[in-house]
Amino acid sequence: MASAYSENGDRLPQEGGSKQSAGRLLFVDDDPILLNLFARMLDEQPWQAHFCSSVDEALDYLAAHPVDTVISDIRMPVRDGFDLLSEIRGREESRQIPVIILTGDSDRALKRRALDLGATDLLNKPIAREDLFARIRSALQLKRYEDRLAEQVRELDRRVKERTRELEASHREVVWRLAKAAEFRDDDTGNHVFRVGICSRLLAEGLGRDQDFLELILLTSPLHDIGKLGIPDSVLLKEGRLNPQERQLIERHCVMGVEILSHNPRSSAALVLAAEGLLPPVGDHSLNPFLEMASSIALGHHERWDGLGYPNRLQGREIPLECRIVAVADVFDALTSWRPYKPPLSDDEAVSMMLDGAGRHFDPEVIRVFSDRLESLLEVRAQIRDRDDLDGYFNRR
């Protein structure tokens, strides 16, 4: 192993590489004589020690090597033991390392400052061999406890994250299946809802929305037509033109969707769970971003930019952004899909109708993103066909 030398040329003791270490120590002192004394003291001990003659050298070593305990003098030129202590406690990777401060001073204020900065222990010079060893053993034991606790925390964190991923996957699966159940009413594959979810996320991403919004709209937009569960087949599957009463009924699916996604105030189970604090208050989605966005989309995805949509005749930016996004994804996919009451349009015909609808049916800014991302949207359409299994799409990704 290469030798290290102090600024005045004295050889410094080196780390013992042949020992099976019971702990890794770092000694920091500008006095090479004292460092050599420490080295001789440790000769018969199982610890592995490294010696540095300055704070900067010690910090470089700490950045590159694992250390279980630091033993440092306070009085050193340029940067002193306080600087070293502050640096160690200020770094995430080293803040848990015990630090024993060596001092020949009897000034209580100085010692209090060292403790306030996070010193684990103080040891006065001159240093008795057994006293030093006792302090080192205590510091190493503390480090082992800290390491064990940190490992337990990491393991618990890993398990929580794993369980959370499993719950999120289950949650997502339930949402997709519920959305698909509604879509089965007039689309016997249900893949429309998957395409709407993925395309809505693409559009939201193009609008610069944050990751939370992207994940929420991906999960909630497939539920946009959940209210179809309340529409009779005679109306939903009618091949001819709807009469005014049937049209009024079909438009009710937006309000029905909100009712399905809300806690039913007549449900005794919901009331009990809400009272126990296991559910948000009845009808209150403020504590549940998923239900809040899902309900917003279910209610507002048929509103129009010009105010001629339904059910509330909202206009322009009165319409929530998530509804404006889903309106584009939903209509584009519906135009290119088979329905009992119509054949699909070609991609070119559907795109032309979408672009013509900017400023009337659709938010012009969302249509701009639609145009910019058209290639990706068409790719989704091509990869998730009406007869495809959705798993195939995600496997190809």
mmCIF file of C-alpha atoms in Angstrom, residues 1-396:
data_model
loop_
_atom_site.group_PDB
_atom_site.id
_atom_site.type_symbol
_atom_site.label_atom_id
_atom_site.label_comp_id
_atom_site.label_asym_id
_atom_site.label_seq_id
_atom_site.Cartn_x
_atom_site.Cartn_y
_atom_site.Cartn_z
ATOM 1 C CA MET A 1 0.000 0.000 0.000
ATOM 2 C CA ALA A 2 1.321 3.445 -0.901
ATOM 3 C CA SER A 3 2.567 5.621 1.955
ATOM 4 C CA ALA A 4 1.108 9.006 2.840
ATOM 5 C CA TYR A 5 3.116 11.913 4.169
ATOM 6 C CA SER A 6 2.281 15.040 6.130
ATOM 7 C CA GLU A 7 3.158 18.470 4.833
ATOM 8 C CA ASN A 8 6.505 18.421 6.672
ATOM 9 C CA GLY A 9 7.494 15.078 5.137
ATOM 10 C CA ASP A 10 6.842 12.803 8.113
ATOM 11 C CA ARG A 11 5.489 9.376 7.166
ATOM 12 C CA LEU A 12 1.971 8.728 8.394
ATOM 13 C CA PRO A 13 0.697 5.315 9.512
ATOM 14 C CA GLN A 14 -1.387 3.516 6.878
ATOM 15 C CA GLU A 15 -4.631 1.597 6.918
ATOM 16 C CA GLY A 16 -4.189 -2.007 7.886
ATOM 17 C CA GLY A 17 -5.382 -3.996 4.886
ATOM 18 C CA SER A 18 -4.731 -7.490 6.222
ATOM 19 C CA LYS A 19 -6.996 -7.397 9.302
ATOM 20 C CA GLN A 20 -10.484 -8.844 9.370
ATOM 21 C CA SER A 21 -11.984 -5.572 10.543
ATOM 22 C CA ALA A 22 -14.539 -5.345 13.350
ATOM 23 C CA GLY A 23 -14.914 -1.658 12.570
ATOM 24 C CA ARG A 24 -13.436 0.968 10.259
ATOM 25 C CA LEU A 25 -11.895 3.969 11.975
ATOM 26 C CA LEU A 26 -10.718 7.311 10.614
ATOM 27 C CA PHE A 27 -8.258 9.354 12.691
ATOM 28 C CA VAL A 28 -7.803 13.040 11.822
ATOM 29 C CA ASP A 29 -4.991 15.101 13.378
ATOM 30 C CA ASP A 30 -2.352 17.439 11.994
ATOM 31 C CA ASP A 31 0.262 15.986 14.394
ATOM 32 C CA PRO A 32 2.013 12.976 12.745
ATOM 33 C CA ILE A 33 3.520 11.957 16.076
ATOM 34 C CA LEU A 34 0.069 11.566 17.596
ATOM 35 C CA LEU A 35 -1.161 9.651 14.560
ATOM 36 C CA ASN A 36 1.777 7.258 14.861
ATOM 37 C CA LEU A 37 0.944 6.814 18.551
ATOM 38 C CA PHE A 38 -2.636 5.890 17.641
ATOM 39 C CA ALA A 39 -1.330 3.405 15.083
ATOM 40 C CA ARG A 40 0.837 1.665 17.691
ATOM 41 C CA MET A 41 -2.043 1.605 20.163
ATOM 42 C CA LEU A 42 -4.257 -0.118 17.618
ATOM 43 C CA ASP A 43 -1.677 -2.692 16.555
ATOM 44 C CA GLU A 44 -3.311 -5.558 18.474
ATOM 45 C CA GLN A 45 -6.898 -4.439 17.906
ATOM 46 C CA PRO A 46 -9.277 -5.932 15.284
ATOM 47 C CA TRP A 47 -10.204 -2.525 13.903
ATOM 48 C CA GLN A 48 -9.104 -1.225 10.531
ATOM 49 C CA ALA A 49 -7.786 2.317 10.748
ATOM 50 C CA HIS A 50 -6.937 5.079 8.298
ATOM 51 C CA PHE A 51 -5.116 8.283 9.204
ATOM 52 C CA CYS A 52 -5.490 11.779 7.728
ATOM 53 C CA SER A 53 -3.546 14.931 8.553
ATOM 54 C CA SER A 54 -6.148 17.504 7.432
ATOM 55 C CA VAL A 55 -9.871 18.066 7.255
ATOM 56 C CA ASP A 56 -9.927 18.181 3.451
ATOM 57 C CA GLU A 57 -8.029 14.901 3.209
ATOM 58 C CA ALA A 58 -10.450 13.317 5.659
ATOM 59 C CA LEU A 59 -13.492 14.533 3.723
ATOM 60 C CA ASP A 60 -12.073 13.145 0.485
ATOM 61 C CA TYR A 61 -11.534 9.802 2.179
ATOM 62 C CA LEU A 62 -15.047 9.772 3.632
ATOM 63 C CA ALA A 63 -16.510 10.465 0.199
ATOM 64 C CA ALA A 64 -14.804 7.373 -1.215
ATOM 65 C CA HIS A 65 -14.711 4.839 1.648
ATOM 66 C CA PRO A 66 -17.071 3.453 4.303
ATOM 67 C CA VAL A 67 -16.198 4.542 7.846
ATOM 68 C CA ASP A 68 -17.783 3.438 11.120
ATOM 69 C CA THR A 69 -16.273 6.017 13.499
ATOM 70 C CA VAL A 70 -14.272 9.239 13.131
ATOM 71 C CA ILE A 71 -11.792 10.333 15.815
ATOM 72 C CA SER A 72 -10.697 13.920 15.251
ATOM 73 C CA ASP A 73 -8.711 16.645 16.949
ATOM 74 C CA ILE A 74 -10.320 20.084 17.244
ATOM 75 C CA ARG A 75 -7.233 22.274 16.853
ATOM 76 C CA MET A 76 -5.963 22.032 13.277
ATOM 77 C CA PRO A 77 -4.695 24.699 10.844
ATOM 78 C CA VAL A 78 -6.806 26.061 7.970
ATOM 79 C CA ARG A 79 -9.914 23.984 8.815
ATOM 80 C CA ASP A 80 -10.478 22.590 12.286
ATOM 81 C CA GLY A 81 -12.465 19.786 13.895
ATOM 82 C CA PHE A 82 -15.606 21.922 13.980
ATOM 83 C CA ASP A 83 -15.450 22.284 10.206
ATOM 84 C CA LEU A 84 -15.048 18.529 9.839
ATOM 85 C CA LEU A 85 -17.938 17.840 12.199
ATOM 86 C CA SER A 86 -20.205 20.285 10.371
ATOM 87 C CA GLU A 87 -19.354 18.713 7.011
ATOM 88 C CA ILE A 88 -19.970 15.167 8.273
ATOM 89 C CA ARG A 89 -23.328 16.037 9.774
ATOM 90 C CA GLY A 90 -24.323 18.027 6.702
ATOM 91 C CA ARG A 91 -23.855 15.132 4.261
ATOM 92 C CA GLU A 92 -26.583 12.527 3.881
ATOM 93 C CA GLU A 93 -24.113 9.675 3.391
ATOM 94 C CA SER A 94 -22.087 10.451 6.537
ATOM 95 C CA ARG A 95 -24.423 12.126 9.017
ATOM 96 C CA GLN A 96 -24.956 8.900 11.018
ATOM 97 C CA ILE A 97 -21.226 8.233 11.545
ATOM 98 C CA PRO A 98 -20.227 8.632 15.229
ATOM 99 C CA VAL A 99 -17.581 11.324 15.750
ATOM 100 C CA ILE A 100 -15.303 11.377 18.799
ATOM 101 C CA ILE A 101 -13.692 14.775 19.315
ATOM 102 C CA LEU A 102 -10.232 14.971 20.900
ATOM 103 C CA THR A 103 -9.333 18.122 22.753
ATOM 104 C CA GLY A 104 -6.720 19.374 25.140
ATOM 105 C CA ASP A 105 -8.890 22.345 26.049
ATOM 106 C CA SER A 106 -10.902 22.583 29.230
ATOM 107 C CA ASP A 107 -13.139 25.337 27.856
ATOM 108 C CA ARG A 108 -16.712 24.197 28.458
ATOM 109 C CA ALA A 109 -18.089 26.476 25.756
ATOM 110 C CA LEU A 110 -15.837 24.768 23.196
ATOM 111 C CA LYS A 111 -17.012 21.330 24.282
ATOM 112 C CA ARG A 112 -20.639 22.472 24.256
ATOM 113 C CA ARG A 113 -20.165 23.733 20.708
ATOM 114 C CA ALA A 114 -18.809 20.341 19.641
ATOM 115 C CA LEU A 115 -21.811 18.571 21.163
ATOM 116 C CA ASP A 116 -24.213 21.066 19.589
ATOM 117 C CA LEU A 117 -22.660 20.317 16.192
ATOM 118 C CA GLY A 118 -23.348 16.618 16.685
ATOM 119 C CA ALA A 119 -20.244 15.162 18.325
ATOM 120 C CA THR A 120 -20.962 11.681 19.674
ATOM 121 C CA ASP A 121 -18.339 11.827 22.439
ATOM 122 C CA LEU A 122 -15.522 13.998 23.794
ATOM 123 C CA LEU A 123 -12.106 12.770 24.909
ATOM 124 C CA ASN A 124 -9.484 14.911 26.653
ATOM 125 C CA LYS A 125 -5.773 14.802 25.894
ATOM 126 C CA PRO A 126 -3.518 13.242 27.039
ATOM 127 C CA ILE A 127 -5.369 10.093 25.994
ATOM 128 C CA ALA A 128 -5.222 6.872 27.989
ATOM 129 C CA ARG A 129 -5.153 3.734 25.862
ATOM 130 C CA GLU A 130 -8.036 1.962 27.626
ATOM 131 C CA ASP A 131 -10.108 5.114 27.722
ATOM 132 C CA LEU A 132 -9.715 5.533 23.947
ATOM 133 C CA PHE A 133 -10.616 1.896 23.307
ATOM 134 C CA ALA A 134 -13.712 2.112 25.513
ATOM 135 C CA ARG A 135 -14.959 5.188 23.631
ATOM 136 C CA ILE A 136 -14.285 3.536 20.263
ATOM 137 C CA ARG A 137 -16.128 0.349 21.268
ATOM 138 C CA SER A 138 -19.094 2.410 22.401
ATOM 139 C CA ALA A 139 -19.140 4.420 19.153
ATOM 140 C CA LEU A 140 -18.862 1.267 17.014
ATOM 141 C CA GLN A 141 -21.715 -0.343 18.914
ATOM 142 C CA LEU A 142 -23.812 2.770 18.310
ATOM 143 C CA LYS A 143 -22.941 2.626 14.591
ATOM 144 C CA ARG A 144 -23.990 -1.042 14.422
ATOM 145 C CA TYR A 145 -27.330 -0.164 15.996
ATOM 146 C CA GLU A 146 -27.756 2.730 13.554
ATOM 147 C CA ASP A 147 -26.885 0.508 10.585
ATOM 148 C CA ARG A 148 -29.257 -2.213 11.753
ATOM 149 C CA LEU A 149 -32.053 0.307 12.218
ATOM 150 C CA ALA A 150 -31.360 1.856 8.805
ATOM 151 C CA GLU A 151 -31.472 -1.580 7.191
ATOM 152 C CA GLN A 152 -34.779 -2.343 8.910
ATOM 153 C CA VAL A 153 -36.179 0.985 7.708
ATOM 154 C CA ARG A 154 -35.025 0.241 4.149
ATOM 155 C CA GLU A 155 -36.583 -3.213 4.292
ATOM 156 C CA LEU A 156 -39.863 -1.831 5.628
ATOM 157 C CA ASP A 157 -39.801 0.872 2.975
ATOM 158 C CA ARG A 158 -39.197 -1.775 0.296
ATOM 159 C CA ARG A 159 -42.102 -3.858 1.584
ATOM 160 C CA VAL A 160 -44.408 -0.840 1.778
ATOM 161 C CA LYS A 161 -43.491 0.187 -1.774
ATOM 162 C CA GLU A 162 -43.991 -3.378 -3.005
ATOM 163 C CA ARG A 163 -47.355 -3.594 -1.289
ATOM 164 C CA THR A 164 -48.314 -0.163 -2.569
ATOM 165 C CA ARG A 165 -47.448 -1.228 -6.120
ATOM 166 C CA GLU A 166 -49.590 -4.332 -5.688
ATOM 167 C CA LEU A 167 -52.509 -2.280 -4.356
ATOM 168 C CA GLU A 168 -52.119 0.284 -7.134
ATOM 169 C CA ALA A 169 -52.071 -2.504 -9.715
ATOM 170 C CA SER A 170 -55.223 -4.020 -8.183
ATOM 171 C CA HIS A 171 -56.856 -0.600 -8.046
ATOM 172 C CA ARG A 172 -55.990 0.055 -11.677
ATOM 173 C CA GLU A 173 -57.319 -3.368 -12.677
ATOM 174 C CA VAL A 174 -60.647 -2.728 -10.947
ATOM 175 C CA VAL A 175 -60.940 0.689 -12.600
ATOM 176 C CA TRP A 176 -60.191 -0.696 -16.065
ATOM 177 C CA ARG A 177 -62.662 -3.546 -15.599
ATOM 178 C CA LEU A 178 -65.400 -1.218 -14.333
ATOM 179 C CA ALA A 179 -64.836 1.103 -17.276
ATOM 180 C CA LYS A 180 -64.839 -1.827 -19.683
ATOM 181 C CA ALA A 181 -68.090 -3.140 -18.198
ATOM 182 C CA ALA A 182 -69.787 0.152 -19.049
ATOM 183 C CA GLU A 183 -68.327 0.209 -22.546
ATOM 184 C CA PHE A 184 -69.497 -3.335 -23.248
ATOM 185 C CA ARG A 185 -73.001 -1.885 -23.416
ATOM 186 C CA ASP A 186 -72.406 -0.559 -26.951
ATOM 187 C CA ASP A 187 -68.908 -1.838 -27.803
ATOM 188 C CA ASP A 188 -68.452 -5.576 -27.409
ATOM 189 C CA THR A 189 -64.670 -5.293 -26.930
ATOM 190 C CA GLY A 190 -64.551 -2.366 -24.525
ATOM 191 C CA ASN A 191 -61.173 -1.259 -25.915
ATOM 192 C CA HIS A 192 -62.516 2.229 -26.577
ATOM 193 C CA VAL A 193 -62.022 3.123 -22.922
ATOM 194 C CA PHE A 194 -58.384 2.014 -22.964
ATOM 195 C CA ARG A 195 -57.638 4.083 -26.024
ATOM 196 C CA VAL A 196 -59.367 7.106 -24.500
ATOM 197 C CA GLY A 197 -57.281 6.732 -21.333
ATOM 198 C CA ILE A 198 -53.966 6.487 -23.161
ATOM 199 C CA CYS A 199 -54.793 9.252 -25.635
ATOM 200 C CA SER A 200 -56.002 11.552 -22.840
ATOM 201 C CA ARG A 201 -52.681 11.096 -21.095
ATOM 202 C CA LEU A 202 -50.803 11.896 -24.322
ATOM 203 C CA LEU A 203 -52.820 15.086 -24.781
ATOM 204 C CA ALA A 204 -52.347 16.144 -21.149
ATOM 205 C CA GLU A 205 -48.623 15.545 -21.469
ATOM 206 C CA GLY A 206 -48.534 17.756 -24.567
ATOM 207 C CA LEU A 207 -50.250 20.481 -22.539
ATOM 208 C CA GLY A 208 -47.419 20.352 -19.985
ATOM 209 C CA ARG A 209 -49.399 18.898 -17.083
ATOM 210 C CA ASP A 210 -47.494 17.422 -14.156
ATOM 211 C CA GLN A 211 -47.005 13.723 -13.430
ATOM 212 C CA ASP A 212 -49.833 13.526 -10.881
ATOM 213 C CA PHE A 213 -52.297 14.929 -13.411
ATOM 214 C CA LEU A 214 -51.063 12.521 -16.101
ATOM 215 C CA GLU A 215 -51.532 9.490 -13.880
ATOM 216 C CA LEU A 216 -54.948 10.651 -12.686
ATOM 217 C CA ILE A 217 -56.326 11.309 -16.160
ATOM 218 C CA LEU A 218 -54.994 7.962 -17.388
ATOM 219 C CA LEU A 219 -56.935 6.199 -14.619
ATOM 220 C CA THR A 220 -60.085 8.318 -14.521
ATOM 221 C CA SER A 221 -60.808 9.069 -18.190
ATOM 222 C CA PRO A 222 -61.829 5.447 -18.966
ATOM 223 C CA LEU A 223 -64.743 5.971 -16.565
ATOM 224 C CA HIS A 224 -66.153 8.840 -18.635
ATOM 225 C CA ASP A 225 -69.160 6.762 -19.792
ATOM 226 C CA ILE A 226 -69.749 4.808 -16.585
ATOM 227 C CA GLY A 227 -73.260 6.341 -16.562
ATOM 228 C CA LYS A 228 -74.148 4.158 -19.556
ATOM 229 C CA LEU A 229 -74.828 1.423 -17.031
ATOM 230 C CA GLY A 230 -78.080 3.240 -16.267
ATOM 231 C CA ILE A 231 -79.277 3.632 -19.879
ATOM 232 C CA PRO A 232 -81.716 1.011 -21.250
ATOM 233 C CA ASP A 233 -80.503 -1.138 -24.152
ATOM 234 C CA SER A 234 -83.481 -0.035 -26.220
ATOM 235 C CA VAL A 235 -82.039 3.477 -26.262
ATOM 236 C CA LEU A 236 -78.307 2.819 -26.065
ATOM 237 C CA LEU A 237 -78.301 0.230 -28.859
ATOM 238 C CA LYS A 238 -80.932 1.824 -31.087
ATOM 239 C CA GLU A 239 -79.780 1.833 -34.714
ATOM 240 C CA GLY A 240 -81.959 4.667 -35.932
ATOM 241 C CA ARG A 241 -82.170 8.325 -34.961
ATOM 242 C CA LEU A 242 -83.150 9.027 -31.350
ATOM 243 C CA ASN A 243 -86.363 10.882 -30.648
ATOM 244 C CA PRO A 244 -86.284 13.892 -28.254
ATOM 245 C CA GLN A 245 -87.242 11.777 -25.230
ATOM 246 C CA GLU A 246 -84.562 9.194 -26.030
ATOM 247 C CA ARG A 247 -82.005 11.935 -26.618
ATOM 248 C CA GLN A 248 -82.850 13.437 -23.249
ATOM 249 C CA LEU A 249 -82.425 10.033 -21.625
ATOM 250 C CA ILE A 250 -79.075 9.319 -23.294
ATOM 251 C CA GLU A 251 -77.777 12.691 -22.138
ATOM 252 C CA ARG A 252 -78.642 11.645 -18.600
ATOM 253 C CA HIS A 253 -75.663 9.268 -18.595
ATOM 254 C CA CYS A 254 -73.390 12.165 -17.570
ATOM 255 C CA VAL A 255 -75.354 12.816 -14.380
ATOM 256 C CA MET A 256 -75.753 9.077 -13.781
ATOM 257 C CA GLY A 257 -71.982 8.722 -13.976
ATOM 258 C CA VAL A 258 -71.521 11.225 -11.166
ATOM 259 C CA GLU A 259 -74.150 9.443 -9.091
ATOM 260 C CA ILE A 260 -72.358 6.108 -9.571
ATOM 261 C CA LEU A 261 -68.995 7.603 -8.615
ATOM 262 C CA SER A 262 -70.431 9.391 -5.566
ATOM 263 C CA HIS A 263 -71.154 7.784 -2.219
ATOM 264 C CA ASN A 264 -74.830 7.005 -2.192
ATOM 265 C CA PRO A 265 -76.372 8.998 0.697
ATOM 266 C CA ARG A 266 -79.082 6.321 0.972
ATOM 267 C CA SER A 267 -76.527 3.576 1.531
ATOM 268 C CA SER A 268 -76.318 2.710 5.215
ATOM 269 C CA ALA A 269 -72.955 1.045 4.644
ATOM 270 C CA ALA A 270 -71.517 4.228 3.126
ATOM 271 C CA LEU A 271 -72.901 6.311 5.990
ATOM 272 C CA VAL A 272 -71.368 3.991 8.595
ATOM 273 C CA LEU A 273 -67.987 3.958 6.884
ATOM 274 C CA ALA A 274 -68.011 7.749 6.543
ATOM 275 C CA ALA A 275 -68.915 8.108 10.219
ATOM 276 C CA GLU A 276 -66.009 5.839 11.150
ATOM 277 C CA GLY A 277 -63.646 7.992 9.117
ATOM 278 C CA LEU A 278 -62.998 5.184 6.610
ATOM 279 C CA LEU A 279 -64.544 7.143 3.737
ATOM 280 C CA PRO A 280 -64.688 10.867 2.974
ATOM 281 C CA PRO A 281 -67.985 12.533 3.938
ATOM 282 C CA VAL A 282 -70.887 11.535 1.709
ATOM 283 C CA GLY A 283 -70.761 13.423 -1.567
ATOM 284 C CA ASP A 284 -67.415 15.066 -0.713
ATOM 285 C CA HIS A 285 -64.621 14.267 -3.183
ATOM 286 C CA SER A 286 -62.188 16.870 -1.863
ATOM 287 C CA LEU A 287 -60.234 14.182 0.009
ATOM 288 C CA ASN A 288 -60.181 11.835 -2.961
ATOM 289 C CA PRO A 289 -58.523 13.270 -6.104
ATOM 290 C CA PHE A 290 -59.390 10.143 -8.078
ATOM 291 C CA LEU A 291 -63.135 10.411 -7.450
ATOM 292 C CA GLU A 292 -63.014 14.179 -7.896
ATOM 293 C CA MET A 293 -61.482 13.957 -11.388
ATOM 294 C CA ALA A 294 -63.492 10.882 -12.395
ATOM 295 C CA SER A 295 -66.737 12.639 -11.442
ATOM 296 C CA SER A 296 -65.676 15.819 -13.241
ATOM 297 C CA ILE A 297 -64.955 13.882 -16.444
ATOM 298 C CA ALA A 298 -68.139 11.800 -16.236
ATOM 299 C CA LEU A 299 -70.202 14.973 -15.887
ATOM 300 C CA GLY A 300 -68.427 17.276 -18.322
ATOM 301 C CA HIS A 301 -66.939 15.292 -21.209
ATOM 302 C CA HIS A 302 -69.867 16.211 -23.503
ATOM 303 C CA GLU A 303 -69.673 19.943 -22.834
ATOM 304 C CA ARG A 304 -68.636 22.016 -25.868
ATOM 305 C CA TRP A 305 -66.265 24.971 -26.175
ATOM 306 C CA ASP A 306 -69.089 27.047 -27.768
ATOM 307 C CA GLY A 307 -71.515 26.322 -24.918
ATOM 308 C CA LEU A 308 -73.836 24.045 -26.913
ATOM 309 C CA GLY A 309 -72.912 20.829 -25.119
ATOM 310 C CA TYR A 310 -74.557 19.068 -22.210
ATOM 311 C CA PRO A 311 -75.586 18.667 -19.408
ATOM 312 C CA ASN A 312 -74.770 22.178 -18.079
ATOM 313 C CA ARG A 313 -74.064 24.167 -21.255
ATOM 314 C CA LEU A 314 -70.655 25.253 -19.961
ATOM 315 C CA GLN A 315 -68.562 27.357 -22.304
ATOM 316 C CA GLY A 316 -64.820 27.786 -22.944
ATOM 317 C CA ARG A 317 -62.628 27.608 -19.849
ATOM 318 C CA GLU A 318 -65.665 27.122 -17.630
ATOM 319 C CA ILE A 319 -65.263 23.500 -18.703
ATOM 320 C CA PRO A 320 -62.639 21.756 -16.521
ATOM 321 C CA LEU A 321 -59.417 21.022 -18.418
ATOM 322 C CA GLU A 322 -59.692 17.267 -17.892
ATOM 323 C CA CYS A 323 -63.132 17.341 -19.579
ATOM 324 C CA ARG A 324 -61.804 19.329 -22.542
ATOM 325 C CA ILE A 325 -59.001 16.799 -22.964
ATOM 326 C CA VAL A 326 -61.226 13.719 -22.715
ATOM 327 C CA ALA A 327 -63.757 15.259 -25.111
ATOM 328 C CA VAL A 328 -61.111 15.280 -27.851
ATOM 329 C CA ALA A 329 -59.838 11.754 -27.108
ATOM 330 C CA ASP A 330 -63.376 10.357 -26.807
ATOM 331 C CA VAL A 331 -64.861 11.907 -29.946
ATOM 332 C CA PHE A 332 -61.849 11.050 -32.114
ATOM 333 C CA ASP A 333 -61.959 7.414 -31.056
ATOM 334 C CA ALA A 334 -65.753 7.234 -31.378
ATOM 335 C CA LEU A 335 -65.587 8.616 -34.916
ATOM 336 C CA THR A 336 -63.190 5.865 -35.967
ATOM 337 C CA SER A 337 -65.004 3.060 -34.114
ATOM 338 C CA TRP A 338 -67.977 0.899 -35.062
ATOM 339 C CA ARG A 339 -71.203 1.555 -33.187
ATOM 340 C CA PRO A 340 -74.683 0.006 -33.609
ATOM 341 C CA TYR A 341 -75.903 3.300 -35.018
ATOM 342 C CA LYS A 342 -72.970 4.073 -37.383
ATOM 343 C CA PRO A 343 -69.990 2.661 -39.280
ATOM 344 C CA PRO A 344 -66.476 3.956 -38.511
ATOM 345 C CA LEU A 345 -64.975 6.899 -40.395
ATOM 346 C CA SER A 346 -61.531 6.694 -41.922
ATOM 347 C CA ASP A 347 -58.675 8.252 -39.979
ATOM 348 C CA ASP A 348 -58.427 11.108 -42.504
ATOM 349 C CA GLU A 349 -62.147 11.870 -42.293
ATOM 350 C CA ALA A 350 -62.076 11.790 -38.481
ATOM 351 C CA VAL A 351 -58.987 14.032 -38.260
ATOM 352 C CA SER A 352 -60.561 16.554 -40.625
ATOM 353 C CA MET A 353 -63.718 16.709 -38.492
ATOM 354 C CA MET A 354 -61.657 17.154 -35.311
ATOM 355 C CA LEU A 355 -59.642 20.029 -36.768
ATOM 356 C CA ASP A 356 -62.820 21.689 -38.077
ATOM 357 C CA GLY A 357 -64.261 21.499 -34.551
ATOM 358 C CA ALA A 358 -61.537 23.669 -32.987
ATOM 359 C CA GLY A 359 -63.114 26.720 -31.341
ATOM 360 C CA ARG A 360 -66.606 25.288 -31.699
ATOM 361 C CA HIS A 361 -66.800 21.791 -30.251
ATOM 362 C CA PHE A 362 -63.262 21.606 -28.873
ATOM 363 C CA ASP A 363 -60.738 23.703 -26.980
ATOM 364 C CA PRO A 364 -58.417 25.125 -29.692
ATOM 365 C CA GLU A 365 -55.331 24.540 -27.519
ATOM 366 C CA VAL A 366 -56.190 20.872 -27.000
ATOM 367 C CA ILE A 367 -56.763 20.507 -30.751
ATOM 368 C CA ARG A 368 -53.337 22.075 -31.363
ATOM 369 C CA VAL A 369 -51.778 19.349 -29.205
ATOM 370 C CA PHE A 370 -53.988 16.780 -30.928
ATOM 371 C CA SER A 371 -52.529 17.877 -34.271
ATOM 372 C CA ASP A 372 -48.956 17.902 -32.927
ATOM 373 C CA ARG A 373 -49.315 14.416 -31.448
ATOM 374 C CA LEU A 374 -51.475 12.906 -34.166
ATOM 375 C CA GLU A 375 -48.888 10.305 -35.119
ATOM 376 C CA SER A 376 -48.766 8.963 -31.544
ATOM 377 C CA LEU A 377 -52.557 9.000 -31.264
ATOM 378 C CA LEU A 378 -52.918 7.049 -34.498
ATOM 379 C CA GLU A 379 -50.320 4.587 -33.251
ATOM 380 C CA VAL A 380 -52.450 3.927 -30.162
ATOM 381 C CA ARG A 381 -55.437 3.420 -32.427
ATOM 382 C CA ALA A 382 -53.488 0.974 -34.612
ATOM 383 C CA GLN A 383 -52.011 -1.006 -31.723
ATOM 384 C CA ILE A 384 -55.188 -1.363 -29.661
ATOM 385 C CA ARG A 385 -57.763 -2.436 -32.189
ATOM 386 C CA ASP A 386 -61.303 -3.368 -31.280
ATOM 387 C CA ARG A 387 -60.454 -7.073 -31.404
ATOM 388 C CA ASP A 388 -57.098 -6.801 -29.658
ATOM 389 C CA ASP A 389 -56.246 -7.864 -26.143
ATOM 390 C CA LEU A 390 -54.960 -4.839 -24.209
ATOM 391 C CA ASP A 391 -52.111 -6.926 -22.750
ATOM 392 C CA GLY A 392 -50.605 -7.102 -26.201
ATOM 393 C CA TYR A 393 -50.275 -3.320 -26.322
ATOM 394 C CA PHE A 394 -48.466 -3.042 -23.007
ATOM 395 C CA ASN A 395 -46.206 -5.990 -23.833
ATOM 396 C CA ARG A 396 -45.165 -4.242 -27.031
#
